[in-house]
Short mmCIF file of C-alpha atoms in Angstrom, two decimals:
data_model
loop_
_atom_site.label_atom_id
_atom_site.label_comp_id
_atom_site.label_asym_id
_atom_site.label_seq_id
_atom_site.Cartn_x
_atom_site.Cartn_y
_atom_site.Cartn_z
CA UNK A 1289 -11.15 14.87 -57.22
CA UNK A 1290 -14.55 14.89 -58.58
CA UNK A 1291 -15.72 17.65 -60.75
CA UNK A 1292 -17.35 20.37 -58.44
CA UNK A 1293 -21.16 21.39 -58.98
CA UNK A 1294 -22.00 24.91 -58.78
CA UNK A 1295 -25.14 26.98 -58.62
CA UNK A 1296 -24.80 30.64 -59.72
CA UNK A 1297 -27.56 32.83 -59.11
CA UNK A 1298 -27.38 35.84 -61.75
CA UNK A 1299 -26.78 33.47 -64.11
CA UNK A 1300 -28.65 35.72 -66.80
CA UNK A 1301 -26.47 38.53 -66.37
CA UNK A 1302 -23.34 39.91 -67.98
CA UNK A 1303 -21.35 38.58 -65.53
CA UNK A 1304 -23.08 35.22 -64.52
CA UNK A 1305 -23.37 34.53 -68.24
CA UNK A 1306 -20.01 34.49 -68.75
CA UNK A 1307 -19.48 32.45 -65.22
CA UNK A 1308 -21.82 30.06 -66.67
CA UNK A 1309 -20.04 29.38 -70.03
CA UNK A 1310 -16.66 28.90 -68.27
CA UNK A 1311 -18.02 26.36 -65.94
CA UNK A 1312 -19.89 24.41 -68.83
CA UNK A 1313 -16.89 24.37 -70.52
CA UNK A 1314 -14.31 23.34 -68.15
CA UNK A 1315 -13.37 19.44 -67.23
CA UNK A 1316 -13.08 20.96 -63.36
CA UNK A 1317 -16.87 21.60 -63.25
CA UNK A 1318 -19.75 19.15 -63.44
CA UNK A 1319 -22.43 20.62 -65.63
CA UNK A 1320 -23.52 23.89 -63.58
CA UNK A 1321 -27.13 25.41 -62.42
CA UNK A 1322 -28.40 28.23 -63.41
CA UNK A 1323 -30.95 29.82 -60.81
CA UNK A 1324 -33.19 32.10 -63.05
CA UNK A 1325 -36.34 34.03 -62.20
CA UNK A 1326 -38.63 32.82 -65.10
CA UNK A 1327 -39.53 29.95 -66.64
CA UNK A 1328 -38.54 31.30 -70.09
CA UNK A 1329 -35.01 31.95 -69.03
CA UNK A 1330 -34.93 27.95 -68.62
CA UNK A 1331 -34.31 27.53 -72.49
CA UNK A 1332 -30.75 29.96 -71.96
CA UNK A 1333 -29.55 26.36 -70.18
CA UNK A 1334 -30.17 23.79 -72.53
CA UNK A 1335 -26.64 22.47 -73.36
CA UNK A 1336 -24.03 21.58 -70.64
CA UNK A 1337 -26.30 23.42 -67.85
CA UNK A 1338 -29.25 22.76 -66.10
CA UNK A 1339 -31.35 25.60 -64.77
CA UNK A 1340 -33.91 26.20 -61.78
CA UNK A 1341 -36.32 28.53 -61.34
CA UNK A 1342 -35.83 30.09 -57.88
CA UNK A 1343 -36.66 34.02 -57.48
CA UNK A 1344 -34.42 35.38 -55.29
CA UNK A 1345 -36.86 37.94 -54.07
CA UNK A 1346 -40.03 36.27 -53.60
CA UNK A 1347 -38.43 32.77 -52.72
CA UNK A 1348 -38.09 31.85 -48.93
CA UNK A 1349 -34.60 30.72 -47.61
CA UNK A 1350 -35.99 26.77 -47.32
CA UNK A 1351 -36.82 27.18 -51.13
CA UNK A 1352 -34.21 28.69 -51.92
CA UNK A 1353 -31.84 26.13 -50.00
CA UNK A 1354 -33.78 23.17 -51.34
CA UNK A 1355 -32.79 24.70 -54.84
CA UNK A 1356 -28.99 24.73 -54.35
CA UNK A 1357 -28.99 20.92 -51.99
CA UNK A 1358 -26.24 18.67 -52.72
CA UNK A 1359 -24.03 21.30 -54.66
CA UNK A 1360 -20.39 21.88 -53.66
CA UNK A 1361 -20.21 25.61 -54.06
CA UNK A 1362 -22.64 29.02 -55.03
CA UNK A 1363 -21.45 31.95 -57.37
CA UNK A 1364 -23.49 35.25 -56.07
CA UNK A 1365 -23.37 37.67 -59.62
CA UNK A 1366 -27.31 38.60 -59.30
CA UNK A 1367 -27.17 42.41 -59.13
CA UNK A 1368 -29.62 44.72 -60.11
CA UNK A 1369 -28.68 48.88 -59.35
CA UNK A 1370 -27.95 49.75 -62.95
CA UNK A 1371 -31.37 48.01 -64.17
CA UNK A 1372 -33.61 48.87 -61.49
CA UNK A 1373 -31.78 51.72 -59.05
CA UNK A 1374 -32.30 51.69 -55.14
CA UNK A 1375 -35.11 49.94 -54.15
CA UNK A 1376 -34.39 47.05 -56.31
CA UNK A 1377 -30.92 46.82 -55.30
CA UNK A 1378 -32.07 46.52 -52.15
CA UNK A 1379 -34.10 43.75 -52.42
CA UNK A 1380 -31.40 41.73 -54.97
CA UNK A 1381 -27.90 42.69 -54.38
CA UNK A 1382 -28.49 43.25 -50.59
CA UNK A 1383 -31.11 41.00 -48.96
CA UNK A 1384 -31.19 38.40 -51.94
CA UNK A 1385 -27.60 37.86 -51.14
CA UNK A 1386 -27.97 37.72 -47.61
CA UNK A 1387 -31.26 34.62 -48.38
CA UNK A 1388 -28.61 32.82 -50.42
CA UNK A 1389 -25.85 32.75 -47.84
CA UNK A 1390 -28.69 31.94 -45.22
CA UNK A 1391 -29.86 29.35 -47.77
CA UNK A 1392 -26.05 28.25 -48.36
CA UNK A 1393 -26.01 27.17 -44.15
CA UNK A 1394 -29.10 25.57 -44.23
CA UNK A 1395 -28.75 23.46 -47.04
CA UNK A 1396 -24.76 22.81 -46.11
CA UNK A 1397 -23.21 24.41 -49.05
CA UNK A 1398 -19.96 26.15 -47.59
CA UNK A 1399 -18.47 27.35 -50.55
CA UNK A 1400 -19.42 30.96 -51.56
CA UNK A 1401 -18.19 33.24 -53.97
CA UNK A 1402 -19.91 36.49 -53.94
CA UNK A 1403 -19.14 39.63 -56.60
CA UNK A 1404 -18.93 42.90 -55.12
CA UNK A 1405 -17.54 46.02 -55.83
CA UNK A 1406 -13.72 47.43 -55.76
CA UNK A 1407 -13.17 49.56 -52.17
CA UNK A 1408 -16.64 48.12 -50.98
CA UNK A 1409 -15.25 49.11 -47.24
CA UNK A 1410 -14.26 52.38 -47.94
CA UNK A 1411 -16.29 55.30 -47.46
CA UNK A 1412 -14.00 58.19 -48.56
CA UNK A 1413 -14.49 56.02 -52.07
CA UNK A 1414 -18.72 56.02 -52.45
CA UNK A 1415 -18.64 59.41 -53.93
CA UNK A 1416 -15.63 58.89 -56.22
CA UNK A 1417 -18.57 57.86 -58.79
CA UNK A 1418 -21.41 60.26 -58.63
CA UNK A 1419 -25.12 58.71 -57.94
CA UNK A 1420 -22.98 55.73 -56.76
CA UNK A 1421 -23.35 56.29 -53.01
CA UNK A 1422 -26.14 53.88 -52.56
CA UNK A 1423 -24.99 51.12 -54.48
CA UNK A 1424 -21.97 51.69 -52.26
CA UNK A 1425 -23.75 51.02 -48.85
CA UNK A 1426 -25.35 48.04 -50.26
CA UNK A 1427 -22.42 46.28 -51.38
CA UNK A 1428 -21.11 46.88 -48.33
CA UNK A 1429 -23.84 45.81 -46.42
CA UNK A 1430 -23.81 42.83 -48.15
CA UNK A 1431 -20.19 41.97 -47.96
CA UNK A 1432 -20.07 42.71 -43.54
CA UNK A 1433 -23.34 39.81 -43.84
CA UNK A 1434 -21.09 37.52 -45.89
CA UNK A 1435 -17.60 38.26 -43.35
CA UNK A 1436 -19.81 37.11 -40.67
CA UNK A 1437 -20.89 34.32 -41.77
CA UNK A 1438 -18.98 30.78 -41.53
CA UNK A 1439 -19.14 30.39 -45.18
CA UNK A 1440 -15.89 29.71 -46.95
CA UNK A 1441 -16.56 33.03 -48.48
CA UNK A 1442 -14.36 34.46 -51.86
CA UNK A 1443 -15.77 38.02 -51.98
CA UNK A 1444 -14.28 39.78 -55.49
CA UNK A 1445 -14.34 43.11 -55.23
CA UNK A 1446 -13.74 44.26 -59.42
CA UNK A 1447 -13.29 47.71 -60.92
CA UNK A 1448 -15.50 49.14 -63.34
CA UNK A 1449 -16.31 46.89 -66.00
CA UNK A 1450 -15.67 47.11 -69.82
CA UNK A 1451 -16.28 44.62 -72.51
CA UNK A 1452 -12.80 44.59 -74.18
CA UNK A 1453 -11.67 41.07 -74.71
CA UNK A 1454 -10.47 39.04 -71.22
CA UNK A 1455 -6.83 39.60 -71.17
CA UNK A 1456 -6.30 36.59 -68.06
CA UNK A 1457 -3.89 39.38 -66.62
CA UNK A 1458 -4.68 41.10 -63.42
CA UNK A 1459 -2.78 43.25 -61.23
CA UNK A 1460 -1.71 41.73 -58.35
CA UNK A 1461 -0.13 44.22 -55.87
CA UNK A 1462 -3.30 46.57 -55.72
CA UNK A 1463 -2.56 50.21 -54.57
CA UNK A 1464 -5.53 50.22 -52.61
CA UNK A 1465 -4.66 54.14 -51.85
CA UNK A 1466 -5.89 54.93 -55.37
CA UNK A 1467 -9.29 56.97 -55.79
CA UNK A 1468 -9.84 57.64 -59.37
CA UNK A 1469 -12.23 55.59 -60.86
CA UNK A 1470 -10.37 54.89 -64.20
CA UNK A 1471 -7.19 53.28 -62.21
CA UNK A 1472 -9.59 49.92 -61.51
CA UNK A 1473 -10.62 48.99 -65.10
CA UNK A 1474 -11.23 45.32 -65.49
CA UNK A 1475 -13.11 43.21 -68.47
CA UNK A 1476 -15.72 41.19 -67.79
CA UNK A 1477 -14.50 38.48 -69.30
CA UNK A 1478 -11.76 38.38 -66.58
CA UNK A 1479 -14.36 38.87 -63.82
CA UNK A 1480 -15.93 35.65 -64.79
CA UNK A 1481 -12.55 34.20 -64.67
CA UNK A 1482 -11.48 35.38 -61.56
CA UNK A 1483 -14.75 33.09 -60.40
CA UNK A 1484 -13.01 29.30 -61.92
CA UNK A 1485 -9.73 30.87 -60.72
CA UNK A 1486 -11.37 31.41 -56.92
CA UNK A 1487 -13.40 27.94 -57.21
CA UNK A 1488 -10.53 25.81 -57.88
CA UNK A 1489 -7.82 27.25 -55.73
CA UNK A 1490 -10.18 27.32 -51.96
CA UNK A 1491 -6.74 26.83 -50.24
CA UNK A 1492 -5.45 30.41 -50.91
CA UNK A 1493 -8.50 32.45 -51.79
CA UNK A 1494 -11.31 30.98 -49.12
CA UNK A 1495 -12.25 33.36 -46.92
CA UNK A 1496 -10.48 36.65 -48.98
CA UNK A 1497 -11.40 39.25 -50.38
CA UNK A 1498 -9.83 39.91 -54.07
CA UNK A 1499 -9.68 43.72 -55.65
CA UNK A 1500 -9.77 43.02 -59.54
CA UNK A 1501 -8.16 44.69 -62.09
CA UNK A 1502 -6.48 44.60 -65.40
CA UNK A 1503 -2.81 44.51 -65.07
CA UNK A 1504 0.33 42.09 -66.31
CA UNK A 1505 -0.03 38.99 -63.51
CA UNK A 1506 -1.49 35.74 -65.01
CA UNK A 1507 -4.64 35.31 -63.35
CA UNK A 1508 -3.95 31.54 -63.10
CA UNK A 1509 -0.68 32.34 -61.22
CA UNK A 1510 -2.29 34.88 -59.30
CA UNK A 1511 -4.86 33.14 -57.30
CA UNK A 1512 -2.77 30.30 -56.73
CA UNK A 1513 -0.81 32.74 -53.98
CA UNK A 1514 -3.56 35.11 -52.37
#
């Protein structure tokens, strides 16, 4: 099988960084795309990666599907509520998704992998976090666009991120019923795994979605049997 090329848009960010570096690395990935907003951000890319500048925001869905042509799959990690609140969540993690997937049909890229947030679907959780209603709707908003799509959609839904060392562990029986925030805690190291994990096993993760956390199941085992 031949390597697989991805494009990951976020590729700046704590999450899509380390996505990027695991892909460059690995013998199962041809050299990946970063899709970055700036020119300068270009130079982040030089070894192993190649980079194009695409704005989510301002870019139309023909640009931005003439940016990811003739790749296999697309890793969603752009988000931007913690940087930039509401209004610019809006226009990145919700409608800047939706361009991409509407970008991903017309330029025949079926693969999608798409970083969300743990409990996404469920109300009763949006206020377990306070000020975190609104990034709440929008992840949900943009998940429900990705379910109805025909992508072969992975939506990961992690906990709340830390930046202890990846452990390659996750739990794997979730106890969805759980409503405190610190019961999801999950590197983000192991987020980025959880990515090449989802990429190279489509036959049991395509169109899932995956609650992430820390627990004692090797992640390698794990998504071999979602």
């Amino acid at each position: 099988m031949s390597p697989l090329k991805v494009a990951v848009f976020g590729a700046t960010g704590r999450i899509g960084g380390r996505v990027m570096n695991l892909l460059i690395k690995s013998d199962a990935f041809a050299p990946p795309m970063a899709v970055v907003r700036k020119k300068e951000q270009v130079e982040l890319f030089k070894d192993g990666a190649t980079a194009a500048v695409t704005s989510i925001v301002e870019a139309t869905v023909a640009e931005i599907a003439n940016t990811i042509k003739g790749y296999d799959a697309v890793v969603f990690a752009a988000a931007n509520f913690r940087a930039g609140g509401e209004s610019s969540a809006l226009l990145v993690d919700l409608d800047g998704c939706n361009k991409v997937v509407d970008a991903c049909k017309l330029a025949n890229v079926k693969r999608f992998v798409l970083i969300s947030a743990v409990k996404a679907q469920d109300r009763d959780f949006w206020d377990v976090v306070p000020g975190f209603k609104p990034y709440y709707i929008i992840k949900n908003a943009a998940d429900q666009y990705v379910f109805h799509s025909d992508l072969d959609y992975t939506v990961i839904q992690p906990g709340w991120f830390n930046e202890n060392k990846g452990t390659g562990k996750m739990l794997k029986k979730q106890d969805l019923s759980k409503t405190e925030s610190e019961q999801w805690p999950i590197t983000m190291d192991d987020v980025a795994l959880s990515v090449t994990e989802s990429l190279q096993h489509p036959e049991s993760t395509t169109r899932k979605v995956i609650t992430l956390s820390n627990g004692d199941t090797p992640m390698a085992e794990a998504f071999k049997t979602f």
